[in-house]
Tab-separated table of C-alpha atoms (C1' of nucleotides) in Angstrom:
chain	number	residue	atom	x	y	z
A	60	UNK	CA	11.199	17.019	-12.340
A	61	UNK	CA	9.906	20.171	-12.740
A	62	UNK	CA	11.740	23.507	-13.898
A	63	UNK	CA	11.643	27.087	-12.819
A	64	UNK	CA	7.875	27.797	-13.017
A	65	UNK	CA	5.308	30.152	-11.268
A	66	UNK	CA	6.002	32.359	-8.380
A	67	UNK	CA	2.179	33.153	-7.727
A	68	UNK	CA	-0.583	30.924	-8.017
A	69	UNK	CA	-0.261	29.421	-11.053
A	70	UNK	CA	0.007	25.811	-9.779
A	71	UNK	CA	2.393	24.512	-12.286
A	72	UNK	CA	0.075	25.982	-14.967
A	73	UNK	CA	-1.829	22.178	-14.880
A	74	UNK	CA	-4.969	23.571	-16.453
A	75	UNK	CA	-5.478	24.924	-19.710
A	76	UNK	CA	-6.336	28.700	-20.006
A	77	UNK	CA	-10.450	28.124	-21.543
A	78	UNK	CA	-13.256	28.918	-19.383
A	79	UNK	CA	-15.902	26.715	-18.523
A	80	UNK	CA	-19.220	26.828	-20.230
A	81	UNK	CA	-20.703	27.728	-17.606
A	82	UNK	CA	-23.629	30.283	-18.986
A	83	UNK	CA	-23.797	28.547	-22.733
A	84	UNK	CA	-24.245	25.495	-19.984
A	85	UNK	CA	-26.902	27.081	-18.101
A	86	UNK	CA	-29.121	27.814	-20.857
A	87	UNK	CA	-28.704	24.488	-22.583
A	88	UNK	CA	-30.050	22.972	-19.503
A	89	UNK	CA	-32.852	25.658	-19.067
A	90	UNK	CA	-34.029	25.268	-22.372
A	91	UNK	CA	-35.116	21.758	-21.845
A	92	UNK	CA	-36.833	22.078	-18.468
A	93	UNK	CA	-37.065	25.130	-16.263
A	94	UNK	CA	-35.347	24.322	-13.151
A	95	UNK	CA	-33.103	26.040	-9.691
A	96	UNK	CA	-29.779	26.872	-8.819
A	97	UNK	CA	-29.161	23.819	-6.827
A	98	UNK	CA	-30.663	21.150	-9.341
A	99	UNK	CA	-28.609	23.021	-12.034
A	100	UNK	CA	-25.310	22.714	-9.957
A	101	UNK	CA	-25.879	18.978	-9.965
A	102	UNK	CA	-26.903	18.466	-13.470
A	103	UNK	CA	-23.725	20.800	-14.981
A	104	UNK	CA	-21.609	18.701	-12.944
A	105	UNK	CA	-22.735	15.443	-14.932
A	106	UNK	CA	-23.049	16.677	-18.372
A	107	UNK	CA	-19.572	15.727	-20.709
A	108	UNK	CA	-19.398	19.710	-21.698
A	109	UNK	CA	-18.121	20.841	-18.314
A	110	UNK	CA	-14.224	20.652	-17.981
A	111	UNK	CA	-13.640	19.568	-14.391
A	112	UNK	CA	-16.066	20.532	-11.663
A	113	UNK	CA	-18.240	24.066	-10.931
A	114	UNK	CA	-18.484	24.971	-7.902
A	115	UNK	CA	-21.861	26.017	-6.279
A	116	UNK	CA	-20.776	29.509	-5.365
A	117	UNK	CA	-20.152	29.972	-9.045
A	118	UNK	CA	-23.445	28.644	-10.202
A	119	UNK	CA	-25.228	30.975	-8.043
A	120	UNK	CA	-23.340	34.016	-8.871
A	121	UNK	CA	-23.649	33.212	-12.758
A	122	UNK	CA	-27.263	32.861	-12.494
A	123	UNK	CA	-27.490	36.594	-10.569
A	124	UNK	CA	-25.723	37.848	-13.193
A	125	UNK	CA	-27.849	35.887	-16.010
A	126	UNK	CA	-30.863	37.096	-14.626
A	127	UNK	CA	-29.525	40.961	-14.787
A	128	UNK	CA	-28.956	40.222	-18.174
A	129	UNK	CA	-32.460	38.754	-19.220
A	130	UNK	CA	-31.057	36.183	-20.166
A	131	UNK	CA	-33.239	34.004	-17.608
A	132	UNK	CA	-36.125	34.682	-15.429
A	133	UNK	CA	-36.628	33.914	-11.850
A	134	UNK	CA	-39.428	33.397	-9.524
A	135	UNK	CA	-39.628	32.108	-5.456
A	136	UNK	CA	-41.276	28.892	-5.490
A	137	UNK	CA	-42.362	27.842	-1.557
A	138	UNK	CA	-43.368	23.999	-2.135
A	139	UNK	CA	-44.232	21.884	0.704
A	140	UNK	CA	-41.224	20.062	1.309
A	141	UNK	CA	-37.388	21.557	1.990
A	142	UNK	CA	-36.198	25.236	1.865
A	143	UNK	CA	-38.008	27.363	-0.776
A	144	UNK	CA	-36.436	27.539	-4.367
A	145	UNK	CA	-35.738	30.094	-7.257
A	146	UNK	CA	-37.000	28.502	-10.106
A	147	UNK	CA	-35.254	29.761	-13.031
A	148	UNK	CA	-36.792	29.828	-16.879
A	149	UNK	CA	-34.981	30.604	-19.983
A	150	UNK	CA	-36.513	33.855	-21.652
A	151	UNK	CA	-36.661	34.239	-25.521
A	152	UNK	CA	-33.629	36.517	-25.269
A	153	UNK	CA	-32.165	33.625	-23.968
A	154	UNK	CA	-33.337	31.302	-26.502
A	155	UNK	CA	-31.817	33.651	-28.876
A	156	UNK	CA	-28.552	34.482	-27.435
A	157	UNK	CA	-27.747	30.291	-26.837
A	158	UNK	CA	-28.210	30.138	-30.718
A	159	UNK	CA	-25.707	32.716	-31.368
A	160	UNK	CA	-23.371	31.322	-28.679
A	161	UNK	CA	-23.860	27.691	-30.355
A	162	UNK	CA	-22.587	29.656	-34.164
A	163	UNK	CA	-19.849	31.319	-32.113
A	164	UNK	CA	-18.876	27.816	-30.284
A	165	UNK	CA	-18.839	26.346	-33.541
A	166	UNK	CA	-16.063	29.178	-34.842
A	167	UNK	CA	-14.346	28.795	-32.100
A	168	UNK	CA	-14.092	25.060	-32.135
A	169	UNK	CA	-12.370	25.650	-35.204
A	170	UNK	CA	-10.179	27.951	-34.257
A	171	UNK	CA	-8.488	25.169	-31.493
A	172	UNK	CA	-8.678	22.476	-33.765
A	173	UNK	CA	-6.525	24.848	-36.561
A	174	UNK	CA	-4.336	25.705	-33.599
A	175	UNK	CA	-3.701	22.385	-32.588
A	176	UNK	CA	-2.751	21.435	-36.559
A	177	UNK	CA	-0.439	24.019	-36.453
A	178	UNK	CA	0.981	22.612	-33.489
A	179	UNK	CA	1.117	18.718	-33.945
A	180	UNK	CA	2.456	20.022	-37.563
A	181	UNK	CA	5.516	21.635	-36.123
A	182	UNK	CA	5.854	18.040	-33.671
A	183	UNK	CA	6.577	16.111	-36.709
B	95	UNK	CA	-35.735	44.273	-32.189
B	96	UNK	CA	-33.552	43.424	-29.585
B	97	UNK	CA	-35.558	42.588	-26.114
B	98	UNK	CA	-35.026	43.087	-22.714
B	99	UNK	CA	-31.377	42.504	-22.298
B	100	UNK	CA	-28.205	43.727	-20.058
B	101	UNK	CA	-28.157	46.476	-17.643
B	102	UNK	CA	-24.484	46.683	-17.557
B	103	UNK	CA	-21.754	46.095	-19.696
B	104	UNK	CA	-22.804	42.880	-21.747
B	105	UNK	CA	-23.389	44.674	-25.091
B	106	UNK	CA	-25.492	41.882	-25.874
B	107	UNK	CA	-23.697	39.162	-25.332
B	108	UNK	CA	-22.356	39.747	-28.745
B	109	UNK	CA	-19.682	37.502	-27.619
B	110	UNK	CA	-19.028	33.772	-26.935
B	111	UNK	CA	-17.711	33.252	-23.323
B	112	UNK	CA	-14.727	31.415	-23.581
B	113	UNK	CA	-11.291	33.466	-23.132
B	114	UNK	CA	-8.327	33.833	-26.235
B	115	UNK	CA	-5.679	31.920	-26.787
B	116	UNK	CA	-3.386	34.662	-25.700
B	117	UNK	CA	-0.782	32.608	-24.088
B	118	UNK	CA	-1.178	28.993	-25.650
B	119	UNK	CA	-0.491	31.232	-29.267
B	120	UNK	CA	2.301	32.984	-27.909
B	121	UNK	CA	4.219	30.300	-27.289
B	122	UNK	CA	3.326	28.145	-30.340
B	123	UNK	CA	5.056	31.355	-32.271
B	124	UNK	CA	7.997	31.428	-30.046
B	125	UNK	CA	8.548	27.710	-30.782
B	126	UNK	CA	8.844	28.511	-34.696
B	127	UNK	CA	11.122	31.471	-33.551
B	128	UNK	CA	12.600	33.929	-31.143
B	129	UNK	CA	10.765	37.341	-31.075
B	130	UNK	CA	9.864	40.800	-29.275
B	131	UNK	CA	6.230	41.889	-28.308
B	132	UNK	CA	5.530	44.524	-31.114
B	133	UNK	CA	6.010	41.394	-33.466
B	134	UNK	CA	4.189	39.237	-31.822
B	135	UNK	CA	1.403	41.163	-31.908
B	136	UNK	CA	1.490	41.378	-35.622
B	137	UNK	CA	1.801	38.192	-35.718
B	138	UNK	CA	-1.051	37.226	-33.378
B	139	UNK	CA	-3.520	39.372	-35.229
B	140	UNK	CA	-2.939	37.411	-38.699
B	141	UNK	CA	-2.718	33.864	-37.549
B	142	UNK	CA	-6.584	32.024	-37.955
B	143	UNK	CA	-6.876	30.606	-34.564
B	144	UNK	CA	-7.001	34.060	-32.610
B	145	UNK	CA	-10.380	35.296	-32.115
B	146	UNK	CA	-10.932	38.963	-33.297
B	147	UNK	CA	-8.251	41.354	-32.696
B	148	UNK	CA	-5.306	41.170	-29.533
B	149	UNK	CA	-4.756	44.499	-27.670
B	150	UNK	CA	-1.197	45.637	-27.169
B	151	UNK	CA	-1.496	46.159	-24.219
B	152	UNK	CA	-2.380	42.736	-23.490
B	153	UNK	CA	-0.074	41.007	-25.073
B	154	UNK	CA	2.917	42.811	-23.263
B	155	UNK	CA	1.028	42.404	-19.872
B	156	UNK	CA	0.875	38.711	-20.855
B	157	UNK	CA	4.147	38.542	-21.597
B	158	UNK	CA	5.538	39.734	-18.653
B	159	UNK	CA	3.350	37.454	-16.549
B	160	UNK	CA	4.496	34.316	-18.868
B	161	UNK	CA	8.471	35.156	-18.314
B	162	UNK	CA	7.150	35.479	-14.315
B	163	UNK	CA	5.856	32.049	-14.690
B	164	UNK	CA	9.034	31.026	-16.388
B	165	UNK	CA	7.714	29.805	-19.754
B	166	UNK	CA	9.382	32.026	-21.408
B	167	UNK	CA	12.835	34.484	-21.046
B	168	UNK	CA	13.592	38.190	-22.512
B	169	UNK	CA	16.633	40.100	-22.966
B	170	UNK	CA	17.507	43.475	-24.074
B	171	UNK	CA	18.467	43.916	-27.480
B	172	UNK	CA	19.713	47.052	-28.756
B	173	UNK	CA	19.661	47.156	-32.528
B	174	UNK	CA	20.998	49.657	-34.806
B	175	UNK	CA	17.628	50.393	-36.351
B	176	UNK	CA	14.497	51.895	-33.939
B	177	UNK	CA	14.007	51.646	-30.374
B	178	UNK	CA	15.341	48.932	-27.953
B	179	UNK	CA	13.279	45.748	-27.959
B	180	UNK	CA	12.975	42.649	-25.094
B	181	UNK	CA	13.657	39.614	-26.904
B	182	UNK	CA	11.465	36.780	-26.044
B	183	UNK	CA	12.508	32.686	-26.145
B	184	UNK	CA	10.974	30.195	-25.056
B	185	UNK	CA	12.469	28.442	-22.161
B	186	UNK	CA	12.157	24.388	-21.854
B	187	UNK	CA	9.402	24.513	-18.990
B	188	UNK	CA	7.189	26.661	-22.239
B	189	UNK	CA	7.914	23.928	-24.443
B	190	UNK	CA	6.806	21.079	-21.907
B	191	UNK	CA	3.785	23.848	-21.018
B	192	UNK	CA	2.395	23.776	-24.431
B	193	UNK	CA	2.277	20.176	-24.901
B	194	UNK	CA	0.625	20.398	-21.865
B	195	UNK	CA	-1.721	22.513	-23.222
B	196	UNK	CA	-2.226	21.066	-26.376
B	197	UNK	CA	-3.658	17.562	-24.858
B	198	UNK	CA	-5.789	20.039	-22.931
B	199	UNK	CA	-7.205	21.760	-25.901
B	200	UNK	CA	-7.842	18.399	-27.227
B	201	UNK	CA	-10.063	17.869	-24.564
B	202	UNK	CA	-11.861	21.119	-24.804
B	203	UNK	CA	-12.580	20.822	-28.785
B	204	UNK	CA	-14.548	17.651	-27.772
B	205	UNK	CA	-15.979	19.196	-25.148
B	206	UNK	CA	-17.435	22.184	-27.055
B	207	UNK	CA	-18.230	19.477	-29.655
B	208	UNK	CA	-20.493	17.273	-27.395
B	209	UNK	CA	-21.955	20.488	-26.319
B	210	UNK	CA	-23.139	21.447	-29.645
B	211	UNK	CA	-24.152	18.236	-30.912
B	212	UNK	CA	-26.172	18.657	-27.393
B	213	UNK	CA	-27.563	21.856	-28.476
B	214	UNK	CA	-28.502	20.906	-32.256
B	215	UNK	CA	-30.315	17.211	-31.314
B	216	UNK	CA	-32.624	19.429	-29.079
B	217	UNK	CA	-33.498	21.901	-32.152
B	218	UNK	CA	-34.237	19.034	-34.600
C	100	DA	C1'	8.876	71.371	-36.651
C	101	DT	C1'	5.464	67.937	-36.783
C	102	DA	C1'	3.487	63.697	-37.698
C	103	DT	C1'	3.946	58.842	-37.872
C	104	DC	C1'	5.897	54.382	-36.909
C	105	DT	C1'	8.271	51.399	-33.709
C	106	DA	C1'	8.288	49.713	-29.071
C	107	DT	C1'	7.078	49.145	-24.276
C	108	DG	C1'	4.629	50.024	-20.389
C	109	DT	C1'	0.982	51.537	-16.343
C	110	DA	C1'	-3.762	52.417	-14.478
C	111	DC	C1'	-8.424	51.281	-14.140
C	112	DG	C1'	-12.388	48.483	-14.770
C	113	DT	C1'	-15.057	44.127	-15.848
C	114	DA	C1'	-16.118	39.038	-16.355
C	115	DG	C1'	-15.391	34.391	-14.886
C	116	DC	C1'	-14.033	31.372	-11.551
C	117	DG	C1'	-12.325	29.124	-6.890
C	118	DT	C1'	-12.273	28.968	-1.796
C	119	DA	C1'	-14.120	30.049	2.449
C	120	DT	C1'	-17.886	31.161	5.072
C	121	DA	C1'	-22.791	32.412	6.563
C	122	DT	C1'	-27.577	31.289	6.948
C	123	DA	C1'	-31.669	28.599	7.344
C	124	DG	C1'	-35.253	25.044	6.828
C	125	DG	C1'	-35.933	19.801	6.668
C	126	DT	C1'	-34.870	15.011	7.766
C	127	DA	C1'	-32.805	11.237	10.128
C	128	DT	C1'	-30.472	9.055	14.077
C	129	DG	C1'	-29.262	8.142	18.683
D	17	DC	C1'	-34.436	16.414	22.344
D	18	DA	C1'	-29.905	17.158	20.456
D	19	DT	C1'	-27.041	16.618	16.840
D	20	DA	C1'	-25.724	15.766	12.313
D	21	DC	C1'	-26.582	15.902	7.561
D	22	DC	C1'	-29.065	17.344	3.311
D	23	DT	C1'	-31.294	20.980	0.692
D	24	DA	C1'	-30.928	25.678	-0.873
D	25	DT	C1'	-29.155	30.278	-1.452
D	26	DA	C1'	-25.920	33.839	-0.843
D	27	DT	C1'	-21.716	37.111	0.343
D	28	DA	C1'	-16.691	38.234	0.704
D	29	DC	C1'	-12.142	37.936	-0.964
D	30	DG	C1'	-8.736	36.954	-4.341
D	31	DC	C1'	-6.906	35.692	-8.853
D	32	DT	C1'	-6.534	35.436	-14.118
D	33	DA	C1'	-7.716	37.190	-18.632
D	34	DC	C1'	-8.931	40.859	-21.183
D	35	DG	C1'	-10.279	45.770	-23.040
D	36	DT	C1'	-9.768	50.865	-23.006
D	37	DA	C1'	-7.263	54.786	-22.083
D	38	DC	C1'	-3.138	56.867	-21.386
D	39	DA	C1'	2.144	57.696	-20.863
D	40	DT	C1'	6.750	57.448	-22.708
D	41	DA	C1'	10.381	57.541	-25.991
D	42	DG	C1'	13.445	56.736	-29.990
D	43	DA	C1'	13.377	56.735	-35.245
D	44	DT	C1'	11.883	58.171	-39.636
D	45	DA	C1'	9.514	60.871	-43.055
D	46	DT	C1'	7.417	65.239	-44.898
DNA sequence: ATATCTATGTACGTAGCGTATATAGGTATG
DNA sequence: CATACCTATATACGCTACGTACATAGATAT
């Protein structure tokens, strides 16, 4: 049923081209409770936000990265029971930058929804 | 008065993650009509659901991926007026592509919205 | 002649993400 | 005790999307 399509890996182009929220995700969570990389993977993965499912190598790379970019802090926490953790905590930059990602969300929430009137428009 | 911050190059986050609508716009335009990149870049950079400004260079590069993916088809035309330009339609997998795309935008506008509705019941 | 507009393209680098794989401590089961 | 599974973190490789810089070339205007 399906026409000429992708040479390369574009698998029938079955998702659309967005991002996840991954980092905007991230700090949500981390503003509520401090938390680590594993607990995060397995709270992002229930929230409605997420579009599909992030993987774990992902979550761990993203927080690397966060932390370079003080967005977050980290610290080794060795508690008595399993392997030790990096506890993660938002910092205020953090706290700041989630508030202007949550203005630029909003913008760009609008800019779908005007895209998709424009669409469904021509559909009539 | 900005704190601690990125190392590489963030600039700030000034940014929202979440990619353009490069290729979901091109194709709503070459829906209305047949066109060549230099217009479609024009054209990009007025319509409201584009955020901030399209490079050149990445719309051509995007267009030559999207007629590798076969949503879309180019010709040579050689007018009388100016230099040669590749003609872009869209083909029928484009069409069936952006529908596609559109249910999946859907999805991501409520998505962002149940994020931010998220974010603002935590800062009541 | 020179600058500007039209028009397309390549090269290089970065961010975000997926898949595969490595490592290592802790717990449960036979 | 051996083995399997769960917790927990991390690296390597590859791909898409995008920006910046640069290259090329015909057409038009001054």
């Amino acid at each position: 049923m399906c026409k000429g399509k992708s040479e390369h890996t574009n698998e029938g182009s079955a998702s659309v081209p967005l991002e996840k929220l991954t980092q905007p995700g991230i700090l949500l969570l981390l503003v509520k409770d401090k938390s680590h990389g594993y607990e995060l993977i397995q709270k992002l993965n229930q929230v409605e936000y997420i579009d599909g499912e992030l993987e774990a190598a992902t979550v761990y790379r993203t927080l690397r990265r966060m932390e370079q970019d003080g967005l977050i802090e980290s610290r080794w926490e060795h508690g008595e029971f399993g392997p030790a953790r990096r506890q993660y905590e938002i910092t205020d930059y953090g706290r700041e930058t989630l508030k202007h990602w949550a203005g630029g969300l909003k913008s760009r929430m609008k800019q779908i929804e005007t895209f998709l009137e424009n669409y469904y428009g021509l559909m009539d």
